[in-house]
PDB file of C-alpha atoms and ligand atoms in Angstrom:
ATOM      1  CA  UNK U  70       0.000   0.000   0.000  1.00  0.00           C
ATOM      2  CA  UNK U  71       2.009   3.508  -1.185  1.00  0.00           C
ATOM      3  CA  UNK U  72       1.295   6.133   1.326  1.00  0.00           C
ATOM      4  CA  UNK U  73       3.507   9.605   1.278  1.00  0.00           C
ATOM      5  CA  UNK U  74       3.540  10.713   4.800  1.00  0.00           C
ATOM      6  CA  UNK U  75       4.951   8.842   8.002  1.00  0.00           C
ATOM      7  CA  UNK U  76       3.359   7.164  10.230  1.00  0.00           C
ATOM      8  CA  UNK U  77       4.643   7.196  14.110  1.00  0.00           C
ATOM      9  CA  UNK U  78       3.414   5.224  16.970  1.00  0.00           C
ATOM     10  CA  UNK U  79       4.320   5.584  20.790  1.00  0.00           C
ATOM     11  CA  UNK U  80       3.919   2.844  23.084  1.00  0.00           C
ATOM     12  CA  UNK U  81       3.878   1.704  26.286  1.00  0.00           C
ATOM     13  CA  UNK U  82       2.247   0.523  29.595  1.00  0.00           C
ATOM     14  CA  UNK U  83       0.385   3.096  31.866  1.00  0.00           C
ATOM     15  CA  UNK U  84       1.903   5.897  32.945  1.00  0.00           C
ATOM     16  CA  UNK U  85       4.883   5.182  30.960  1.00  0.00           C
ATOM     17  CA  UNK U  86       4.811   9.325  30.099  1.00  0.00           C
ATOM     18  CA  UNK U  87       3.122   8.591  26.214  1.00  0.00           C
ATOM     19  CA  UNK U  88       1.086  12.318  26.433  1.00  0.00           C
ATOM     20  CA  UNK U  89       4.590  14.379  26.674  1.00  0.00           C
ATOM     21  CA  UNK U  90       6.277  11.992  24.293  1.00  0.00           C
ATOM     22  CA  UNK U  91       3.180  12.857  21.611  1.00  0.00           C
ATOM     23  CA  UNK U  92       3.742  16.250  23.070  1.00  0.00           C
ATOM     24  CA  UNK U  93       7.907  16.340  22.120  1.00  0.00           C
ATOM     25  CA  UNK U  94       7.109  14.306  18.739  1.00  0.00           C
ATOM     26  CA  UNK U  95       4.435  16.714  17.553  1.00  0.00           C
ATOM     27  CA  UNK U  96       6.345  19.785  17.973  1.00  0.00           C
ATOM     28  CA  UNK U  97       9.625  17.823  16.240  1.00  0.00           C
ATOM     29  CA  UNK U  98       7.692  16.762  13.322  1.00  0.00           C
ATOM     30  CA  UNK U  99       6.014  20.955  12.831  1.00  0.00           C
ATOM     31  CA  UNK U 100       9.284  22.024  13.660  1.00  0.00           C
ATOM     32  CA  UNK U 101      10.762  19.972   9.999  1.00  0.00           C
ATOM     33  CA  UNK U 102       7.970  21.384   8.214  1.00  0.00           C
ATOM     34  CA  UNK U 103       5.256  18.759   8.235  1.00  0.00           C
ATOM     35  CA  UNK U 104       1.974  18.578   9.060  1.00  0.00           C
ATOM     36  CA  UNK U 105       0.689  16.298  12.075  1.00  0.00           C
ATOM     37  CA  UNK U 106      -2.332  14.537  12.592  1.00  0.00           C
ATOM     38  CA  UNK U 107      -2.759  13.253  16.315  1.00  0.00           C
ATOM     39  CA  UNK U 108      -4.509  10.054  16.520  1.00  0.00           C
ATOM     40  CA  UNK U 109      -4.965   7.828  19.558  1.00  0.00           C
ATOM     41  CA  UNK U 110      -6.213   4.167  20.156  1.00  0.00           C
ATOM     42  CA  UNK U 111      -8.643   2.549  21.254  1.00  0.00           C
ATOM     43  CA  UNK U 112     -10.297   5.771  19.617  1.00  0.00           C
ATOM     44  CA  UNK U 113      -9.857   8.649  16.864  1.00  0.00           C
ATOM     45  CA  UNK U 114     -13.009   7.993  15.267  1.00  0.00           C
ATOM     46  CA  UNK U 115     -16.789   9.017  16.670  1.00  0.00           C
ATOM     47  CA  UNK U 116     -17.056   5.089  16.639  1.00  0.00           C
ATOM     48  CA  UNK U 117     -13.994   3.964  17.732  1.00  0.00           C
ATOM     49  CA  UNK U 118     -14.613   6.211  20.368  1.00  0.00           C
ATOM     50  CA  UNK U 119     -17.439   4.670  21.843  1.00  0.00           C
ATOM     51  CA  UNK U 120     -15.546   1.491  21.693  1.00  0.00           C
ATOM     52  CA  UNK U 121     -12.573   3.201  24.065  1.00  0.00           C
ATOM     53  CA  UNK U 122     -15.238   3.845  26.562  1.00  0.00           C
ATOM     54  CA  UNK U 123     -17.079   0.193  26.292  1.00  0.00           C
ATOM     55  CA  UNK U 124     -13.202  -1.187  26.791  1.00  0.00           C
ATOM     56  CA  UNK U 125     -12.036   1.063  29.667  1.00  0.00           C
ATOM     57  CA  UNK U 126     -15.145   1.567  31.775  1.00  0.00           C
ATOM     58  CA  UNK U 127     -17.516  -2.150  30.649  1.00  0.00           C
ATOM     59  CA  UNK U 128     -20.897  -1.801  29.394  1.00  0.00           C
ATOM     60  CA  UNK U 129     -22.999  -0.948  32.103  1.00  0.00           C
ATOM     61  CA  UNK U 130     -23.059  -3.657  34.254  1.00  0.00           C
ATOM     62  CA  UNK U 131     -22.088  -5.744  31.549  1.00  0.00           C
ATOM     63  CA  UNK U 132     -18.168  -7.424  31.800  1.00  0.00           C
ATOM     64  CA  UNK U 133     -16.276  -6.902  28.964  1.00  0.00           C
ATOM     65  CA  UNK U 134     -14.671 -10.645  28.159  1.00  0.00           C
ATOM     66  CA  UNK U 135     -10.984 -11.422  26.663  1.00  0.00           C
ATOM     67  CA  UNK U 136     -13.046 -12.344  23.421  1.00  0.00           C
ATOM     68  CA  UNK U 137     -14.960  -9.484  23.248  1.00  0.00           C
ATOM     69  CA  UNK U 138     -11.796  -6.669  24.372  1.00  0.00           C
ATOM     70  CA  UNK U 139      -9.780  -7.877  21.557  1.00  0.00           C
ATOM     71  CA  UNK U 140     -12.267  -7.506  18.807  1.00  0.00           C
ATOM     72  CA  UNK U 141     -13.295  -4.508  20.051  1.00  0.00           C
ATOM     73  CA  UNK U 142      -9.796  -3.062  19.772  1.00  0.00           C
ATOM     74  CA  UNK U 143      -9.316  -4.402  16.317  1.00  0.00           C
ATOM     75  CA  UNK U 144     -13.105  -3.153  15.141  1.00  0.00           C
ATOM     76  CA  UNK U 145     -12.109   0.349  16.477  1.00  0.00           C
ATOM     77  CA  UNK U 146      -8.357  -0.005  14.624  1.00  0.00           C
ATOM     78  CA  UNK U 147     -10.370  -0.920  11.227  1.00  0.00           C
ATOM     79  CA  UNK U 148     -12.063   2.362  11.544  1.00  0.00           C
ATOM     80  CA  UNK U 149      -9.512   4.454  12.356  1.00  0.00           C
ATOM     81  CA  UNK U 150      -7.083   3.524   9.524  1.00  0.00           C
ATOM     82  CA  UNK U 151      -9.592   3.155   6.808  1.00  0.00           C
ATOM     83  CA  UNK U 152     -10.895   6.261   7.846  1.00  0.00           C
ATOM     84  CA  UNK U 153      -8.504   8.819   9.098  1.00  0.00           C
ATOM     85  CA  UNK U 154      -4.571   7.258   8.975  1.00  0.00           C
ATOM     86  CA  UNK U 155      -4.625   6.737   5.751  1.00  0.00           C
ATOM     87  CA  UNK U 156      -6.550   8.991   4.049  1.00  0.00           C
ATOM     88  CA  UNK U 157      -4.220  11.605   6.187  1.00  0.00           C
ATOM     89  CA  UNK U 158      -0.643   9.511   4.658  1.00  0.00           C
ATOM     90  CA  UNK U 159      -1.936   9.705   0.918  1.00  0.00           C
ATOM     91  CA  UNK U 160      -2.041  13.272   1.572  1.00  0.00           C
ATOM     92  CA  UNK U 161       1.623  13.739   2.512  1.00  0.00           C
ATOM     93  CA  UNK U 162       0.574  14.796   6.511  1.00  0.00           C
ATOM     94  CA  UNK U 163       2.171  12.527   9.305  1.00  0.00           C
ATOM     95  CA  UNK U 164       0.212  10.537  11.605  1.00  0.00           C
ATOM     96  CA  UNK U 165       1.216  10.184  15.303  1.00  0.00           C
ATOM     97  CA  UNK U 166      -0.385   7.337  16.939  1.00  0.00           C
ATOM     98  CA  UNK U 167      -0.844   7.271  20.809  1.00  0.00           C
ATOM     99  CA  UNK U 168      -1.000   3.474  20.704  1.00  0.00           C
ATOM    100  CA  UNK U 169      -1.256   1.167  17.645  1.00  0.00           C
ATOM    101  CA  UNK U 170      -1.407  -2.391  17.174  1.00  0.00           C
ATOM    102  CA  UNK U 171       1.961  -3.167  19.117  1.00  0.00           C
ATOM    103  CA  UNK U 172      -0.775  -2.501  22.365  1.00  0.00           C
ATOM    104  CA  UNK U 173      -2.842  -5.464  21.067  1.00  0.00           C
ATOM    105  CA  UNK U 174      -0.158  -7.650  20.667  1.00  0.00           C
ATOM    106  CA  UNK U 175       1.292  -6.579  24.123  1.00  0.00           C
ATOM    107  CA  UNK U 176      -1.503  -6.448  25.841  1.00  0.00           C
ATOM    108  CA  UNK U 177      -4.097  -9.427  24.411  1.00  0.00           C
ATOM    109  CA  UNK U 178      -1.120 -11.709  23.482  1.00  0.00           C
ATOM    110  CA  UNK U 179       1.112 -10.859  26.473  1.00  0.00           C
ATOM    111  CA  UNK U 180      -1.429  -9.254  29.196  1.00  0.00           C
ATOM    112  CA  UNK U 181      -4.517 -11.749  28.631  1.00  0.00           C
ATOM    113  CA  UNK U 182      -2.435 -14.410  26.947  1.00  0.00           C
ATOM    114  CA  UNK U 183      -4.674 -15.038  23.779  1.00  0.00           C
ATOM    115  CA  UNK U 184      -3.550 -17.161  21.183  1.00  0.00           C
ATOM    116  CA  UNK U 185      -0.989 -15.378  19.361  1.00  0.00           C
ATOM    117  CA  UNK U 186      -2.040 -16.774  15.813  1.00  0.00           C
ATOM    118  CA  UNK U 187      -5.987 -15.515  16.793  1.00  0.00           C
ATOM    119  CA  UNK U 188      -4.076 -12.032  16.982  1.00  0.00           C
ATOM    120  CA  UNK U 189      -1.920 -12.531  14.213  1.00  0.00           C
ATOM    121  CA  UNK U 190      -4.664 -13.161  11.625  1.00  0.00           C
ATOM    122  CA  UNK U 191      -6.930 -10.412  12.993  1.00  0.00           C
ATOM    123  CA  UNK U 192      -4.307  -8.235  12.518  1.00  0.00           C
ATOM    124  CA  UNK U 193      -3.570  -9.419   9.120  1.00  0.00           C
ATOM    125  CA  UNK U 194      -7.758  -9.209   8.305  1.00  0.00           C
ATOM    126  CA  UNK U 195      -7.513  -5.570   9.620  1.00  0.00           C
ATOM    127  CA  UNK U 196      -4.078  -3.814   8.615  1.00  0.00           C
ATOM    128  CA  UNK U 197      -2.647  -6.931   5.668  1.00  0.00           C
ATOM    129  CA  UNK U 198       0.845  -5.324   5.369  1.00  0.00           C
ATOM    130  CA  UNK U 199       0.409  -1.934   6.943  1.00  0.00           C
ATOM    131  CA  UNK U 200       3.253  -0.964   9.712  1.00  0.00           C
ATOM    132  CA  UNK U 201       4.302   1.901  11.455  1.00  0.00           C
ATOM    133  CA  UNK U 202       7.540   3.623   9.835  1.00  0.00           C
ATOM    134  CA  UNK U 203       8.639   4.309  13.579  1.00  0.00           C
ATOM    135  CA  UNK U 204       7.806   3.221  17.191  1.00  0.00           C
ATOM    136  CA  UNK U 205       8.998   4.625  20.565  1.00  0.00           C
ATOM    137  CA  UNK U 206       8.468   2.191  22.890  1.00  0.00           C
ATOM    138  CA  UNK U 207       8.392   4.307  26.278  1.00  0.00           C
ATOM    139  CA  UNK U 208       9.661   1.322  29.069  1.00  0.00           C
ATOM    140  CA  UNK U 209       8.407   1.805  32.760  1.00  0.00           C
ATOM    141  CA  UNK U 210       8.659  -0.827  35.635  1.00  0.00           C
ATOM    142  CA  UNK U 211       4.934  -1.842  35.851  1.00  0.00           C
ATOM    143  CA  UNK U 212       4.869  -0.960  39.514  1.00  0.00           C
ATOM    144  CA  UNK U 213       5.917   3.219  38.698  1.00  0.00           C
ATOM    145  CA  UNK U 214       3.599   3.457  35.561  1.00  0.00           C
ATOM    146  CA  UNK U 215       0.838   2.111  37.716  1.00  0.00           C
ATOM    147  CA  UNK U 216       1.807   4.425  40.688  1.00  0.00           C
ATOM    148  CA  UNK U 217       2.077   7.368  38.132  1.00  0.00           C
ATOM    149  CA  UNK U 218      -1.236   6.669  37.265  1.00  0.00           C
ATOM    150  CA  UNK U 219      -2.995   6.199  40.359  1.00  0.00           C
ATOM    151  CA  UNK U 220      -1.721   9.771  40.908  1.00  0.00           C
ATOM    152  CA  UNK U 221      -3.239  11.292  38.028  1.00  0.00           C
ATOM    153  CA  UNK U 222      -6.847  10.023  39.205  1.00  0.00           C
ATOM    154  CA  UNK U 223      -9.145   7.318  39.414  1.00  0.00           C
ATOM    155  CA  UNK U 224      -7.875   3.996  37.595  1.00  0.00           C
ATOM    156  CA  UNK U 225     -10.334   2.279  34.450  1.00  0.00           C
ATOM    157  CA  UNK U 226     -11.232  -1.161  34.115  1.00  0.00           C
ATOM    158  CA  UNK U 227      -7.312  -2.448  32.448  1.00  0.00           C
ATOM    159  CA  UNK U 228      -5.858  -0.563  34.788  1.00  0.00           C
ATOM    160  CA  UNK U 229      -7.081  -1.883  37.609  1.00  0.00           C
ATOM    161  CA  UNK U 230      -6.013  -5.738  36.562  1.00  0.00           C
ATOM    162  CA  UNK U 231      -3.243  -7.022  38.871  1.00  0.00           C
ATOM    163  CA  UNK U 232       0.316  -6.422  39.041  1.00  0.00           C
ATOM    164  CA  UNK U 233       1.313  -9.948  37.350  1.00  0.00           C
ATOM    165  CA  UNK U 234      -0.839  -8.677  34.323  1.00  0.00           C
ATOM    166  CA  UNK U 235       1.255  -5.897  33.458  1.00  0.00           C
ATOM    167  CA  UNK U 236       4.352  -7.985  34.259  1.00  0.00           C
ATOM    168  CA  UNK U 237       3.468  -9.965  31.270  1.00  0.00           C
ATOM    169  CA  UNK U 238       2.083  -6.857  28.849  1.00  0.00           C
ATOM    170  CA  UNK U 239       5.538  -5.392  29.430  1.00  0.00           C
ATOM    171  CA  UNK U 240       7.686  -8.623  29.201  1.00  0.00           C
ATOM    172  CA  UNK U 241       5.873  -8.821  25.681  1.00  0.00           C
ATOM    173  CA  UNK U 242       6.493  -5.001  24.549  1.00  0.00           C
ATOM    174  CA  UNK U 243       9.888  -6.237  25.544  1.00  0.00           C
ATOM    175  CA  UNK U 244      10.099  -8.847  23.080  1.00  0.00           C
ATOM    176  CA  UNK U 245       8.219  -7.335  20.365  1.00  0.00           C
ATOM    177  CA  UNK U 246      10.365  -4.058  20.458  1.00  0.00           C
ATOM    178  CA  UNK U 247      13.534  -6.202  20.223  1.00  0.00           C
ATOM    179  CA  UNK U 248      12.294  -8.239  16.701  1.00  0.00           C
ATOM    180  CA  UNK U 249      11.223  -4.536  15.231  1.00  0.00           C
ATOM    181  CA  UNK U 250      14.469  -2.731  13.662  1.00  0.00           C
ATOM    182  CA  UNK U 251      11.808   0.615  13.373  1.00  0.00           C
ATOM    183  CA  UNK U 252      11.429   0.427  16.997  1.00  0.00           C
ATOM    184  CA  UNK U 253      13.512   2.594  19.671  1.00  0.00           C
ATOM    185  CA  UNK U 254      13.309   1.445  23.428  1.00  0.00           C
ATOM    186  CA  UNK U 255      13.225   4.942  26.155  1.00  0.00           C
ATOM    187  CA  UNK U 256      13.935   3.799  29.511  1.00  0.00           C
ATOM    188  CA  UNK U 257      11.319   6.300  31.001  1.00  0.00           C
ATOM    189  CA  UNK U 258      12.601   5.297  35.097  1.00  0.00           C
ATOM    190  CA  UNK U 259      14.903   8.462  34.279  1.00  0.00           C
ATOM    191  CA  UNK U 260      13.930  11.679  35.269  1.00  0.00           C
ATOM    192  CA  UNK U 261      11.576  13.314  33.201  1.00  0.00           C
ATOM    193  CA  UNK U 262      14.412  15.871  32.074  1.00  0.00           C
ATOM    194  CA  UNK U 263      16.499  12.487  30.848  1.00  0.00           C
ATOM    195  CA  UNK U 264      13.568  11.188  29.423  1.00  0.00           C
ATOM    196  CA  UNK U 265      12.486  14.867  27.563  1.00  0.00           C
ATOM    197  CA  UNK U 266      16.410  14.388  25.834  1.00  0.00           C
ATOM    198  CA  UNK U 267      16.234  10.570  24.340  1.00  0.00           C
ATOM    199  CA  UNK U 268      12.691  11.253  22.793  1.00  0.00           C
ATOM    200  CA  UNK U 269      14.285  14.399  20.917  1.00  0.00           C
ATOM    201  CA  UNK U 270      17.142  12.233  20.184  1.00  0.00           C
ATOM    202  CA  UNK U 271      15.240   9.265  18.750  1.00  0.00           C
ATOM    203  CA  UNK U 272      12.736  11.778  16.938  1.00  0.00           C
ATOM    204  CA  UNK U 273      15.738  13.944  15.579  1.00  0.00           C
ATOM    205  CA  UNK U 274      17.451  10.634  14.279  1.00  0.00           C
ATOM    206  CA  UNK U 275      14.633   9.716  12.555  1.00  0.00           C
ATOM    207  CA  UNK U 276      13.460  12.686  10.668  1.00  0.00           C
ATOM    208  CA  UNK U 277      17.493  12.982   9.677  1.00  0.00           C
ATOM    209  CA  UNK U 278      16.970   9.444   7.957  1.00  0.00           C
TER     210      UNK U 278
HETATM  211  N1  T5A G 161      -5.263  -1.237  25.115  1.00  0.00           N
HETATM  212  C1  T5A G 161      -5.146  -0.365  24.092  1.00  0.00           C
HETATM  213  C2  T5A G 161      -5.275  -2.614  24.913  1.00  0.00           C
HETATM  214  O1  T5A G 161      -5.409  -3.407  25.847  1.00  0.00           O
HETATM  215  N2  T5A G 161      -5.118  -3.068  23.624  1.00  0.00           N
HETATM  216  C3  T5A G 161      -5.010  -2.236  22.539  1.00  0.00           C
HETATM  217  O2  T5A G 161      -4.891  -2.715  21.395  1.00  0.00           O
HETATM  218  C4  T5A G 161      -5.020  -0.820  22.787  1.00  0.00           C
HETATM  219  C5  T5A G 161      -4.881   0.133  21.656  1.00  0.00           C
HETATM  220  C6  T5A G 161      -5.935   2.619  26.733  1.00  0.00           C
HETATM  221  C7  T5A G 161      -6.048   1.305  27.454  1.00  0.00           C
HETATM  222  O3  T5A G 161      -6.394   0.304  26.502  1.00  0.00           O
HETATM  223  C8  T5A G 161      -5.438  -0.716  26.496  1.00  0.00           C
HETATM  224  C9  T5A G 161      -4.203  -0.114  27.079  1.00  0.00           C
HETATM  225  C10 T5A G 161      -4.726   0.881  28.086  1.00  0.00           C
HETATM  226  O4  T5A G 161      -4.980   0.207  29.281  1.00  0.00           O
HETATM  227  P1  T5A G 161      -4.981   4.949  27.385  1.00  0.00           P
HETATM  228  O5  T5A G 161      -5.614   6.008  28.191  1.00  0.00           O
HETATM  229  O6  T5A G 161      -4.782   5.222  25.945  1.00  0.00           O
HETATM  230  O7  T5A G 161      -5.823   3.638  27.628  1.00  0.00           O
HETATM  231  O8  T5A G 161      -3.560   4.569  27.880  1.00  0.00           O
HETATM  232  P2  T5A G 161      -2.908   4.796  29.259  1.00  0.00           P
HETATM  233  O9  T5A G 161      -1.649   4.034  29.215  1.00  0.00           O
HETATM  234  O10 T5A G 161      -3.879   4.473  30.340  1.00  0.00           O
HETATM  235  O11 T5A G 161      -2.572   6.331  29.268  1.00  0.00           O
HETATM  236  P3  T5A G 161      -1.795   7.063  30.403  1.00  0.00           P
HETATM  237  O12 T5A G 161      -2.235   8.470  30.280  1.00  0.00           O
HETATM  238  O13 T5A G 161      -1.919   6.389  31.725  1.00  0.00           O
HETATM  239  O14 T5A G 161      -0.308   6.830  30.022  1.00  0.00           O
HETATM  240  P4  T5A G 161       0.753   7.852  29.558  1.00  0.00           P
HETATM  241  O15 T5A G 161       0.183   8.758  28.506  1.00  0.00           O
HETATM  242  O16 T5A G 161       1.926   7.024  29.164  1.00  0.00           O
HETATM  243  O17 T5A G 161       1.114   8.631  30.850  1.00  0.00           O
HETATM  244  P5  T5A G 161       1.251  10.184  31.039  1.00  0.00           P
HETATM  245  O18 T5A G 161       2.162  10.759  30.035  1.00  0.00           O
HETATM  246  O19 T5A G 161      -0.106  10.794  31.181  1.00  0.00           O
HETATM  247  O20 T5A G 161       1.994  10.169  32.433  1.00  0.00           O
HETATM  248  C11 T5A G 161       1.290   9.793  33.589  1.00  0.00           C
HETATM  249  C12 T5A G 161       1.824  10.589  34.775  1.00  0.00           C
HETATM  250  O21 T5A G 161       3.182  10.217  35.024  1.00  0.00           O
HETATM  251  C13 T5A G 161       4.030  11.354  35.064  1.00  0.00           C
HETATM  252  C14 T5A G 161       3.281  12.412  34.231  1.00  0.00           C
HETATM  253  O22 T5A G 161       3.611  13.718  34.629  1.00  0.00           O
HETATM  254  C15 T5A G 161       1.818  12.086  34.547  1.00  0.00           C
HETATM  255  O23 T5A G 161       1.414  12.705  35.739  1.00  0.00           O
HETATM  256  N3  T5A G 161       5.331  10.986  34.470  1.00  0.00           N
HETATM  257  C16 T5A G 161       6.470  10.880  35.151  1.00  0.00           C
HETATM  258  N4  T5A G 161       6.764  11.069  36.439  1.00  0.00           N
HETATM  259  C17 T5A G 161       8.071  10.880  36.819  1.00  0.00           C
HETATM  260  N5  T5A G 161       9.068  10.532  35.963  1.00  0.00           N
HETATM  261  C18 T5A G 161       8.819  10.327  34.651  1.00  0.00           C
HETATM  262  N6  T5A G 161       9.803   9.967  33.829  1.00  0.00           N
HETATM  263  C19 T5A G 161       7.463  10.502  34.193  1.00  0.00           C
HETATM  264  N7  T5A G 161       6.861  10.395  32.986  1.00  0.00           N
HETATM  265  C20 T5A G 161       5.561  10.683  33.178  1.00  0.00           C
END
């Protein structure tokens, strides 16, 4: 699939620091002389929207189950890339993604342990061979991210899974980030100063490709 503009994706657990990553990559990318399009997932369409609040709150009373979250995270991923990431590449604008399909993998396959061939050829029914051109994966020990999050405000319905859970999400981000040449690795247990200076770094070496 030919598509002009880049498309960048940051990862990582909870409270990993994604929002002032987005926040440094945005102004990096404007700052080259292109134009951005913020995107986040689950979300970034009015529908996929409504799916992001049916995965992080449940449906009313109703339990979201392991079958149900990961559909629901690829149904709102179809929308979002037929609809707005790449109709936004074909027009020569880059697309930062807060979250892609690196989440599902770490989070379904590693998190909720699903079947990694169920994910596999969901992926492949919704994306076939599109990637990202360039992933930050922002690292955090599960017990800070979580504790960084807590102190933001009240925790939704992944967040409050237990500790082992995110053990295994980040174990798997771990591995996945390893296999991907396009992916960088920021050890966010820095300070946020340290932290501010690899994104640039990563960004900088990018966009100088
Ligand atoms: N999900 C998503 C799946 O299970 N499968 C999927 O396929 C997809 C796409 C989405 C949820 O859905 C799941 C994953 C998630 O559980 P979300 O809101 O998009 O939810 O993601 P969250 O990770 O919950 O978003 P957060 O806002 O918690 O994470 P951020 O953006 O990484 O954290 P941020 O930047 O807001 O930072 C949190 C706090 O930490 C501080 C910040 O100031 C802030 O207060 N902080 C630091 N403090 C000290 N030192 C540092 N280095 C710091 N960096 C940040």
């Amino acid at each position: 699939m030919h598509t002009s503009g880049k498309f960048i994706v940051i990862e990582g657990l909870e409270g990993a620091g994604k929002s002032t990553a987005v926040a440094i990559i945005t102004q990096a990318i404007c700052a080259a002389g292109y134009t951005v399009v913020n995107t986040r997932e689950p979300g970034g369409t009015a529908m996929a929207e409504a799916i992001r609040d049916i995965v992080k709150h449940d449906w009313q009373e109703e339990k979201v189950t392991v079958e149900a979250e990961l559909l629901l995270m690829y149904a709102a991923r179809a929308q979002l890339v037929q609809n707005i990431i790449l109709p936004n590449l074909k027009k020569g604008y880059w697309v930062l993604g807060d979250r892609h399909d690196m989440s599902s993998q770490a989070y379904q396959g590693g998190g909720r342990q699903v079947d990694q061939n169920m994910i596999e050829n969901l992926r492949a029914i919704t994306l076939k061979n599109f990637r990202p051109d360039f992933t930050l994966y922002m690292d955090v020990e599960p017990q800070e991210g979580l504790k960084r999050a807590k102190g933001r405000g009240e925790l939704d319905r992944i967040e409050q899974e237990d500790l082992s859970f995110f053990e295994r999400t980040r174990k798997q981000y771990l591995f996945l980030a390893e296999q991907d040449t396009n992916c960088v690795v920021i050890d966010t247990m820095q300070s946020m100063q340290s932290v501010h200076k690899d994104v640039e770094l990563a960004i900088n070496q990018f966009l100088e490709c």
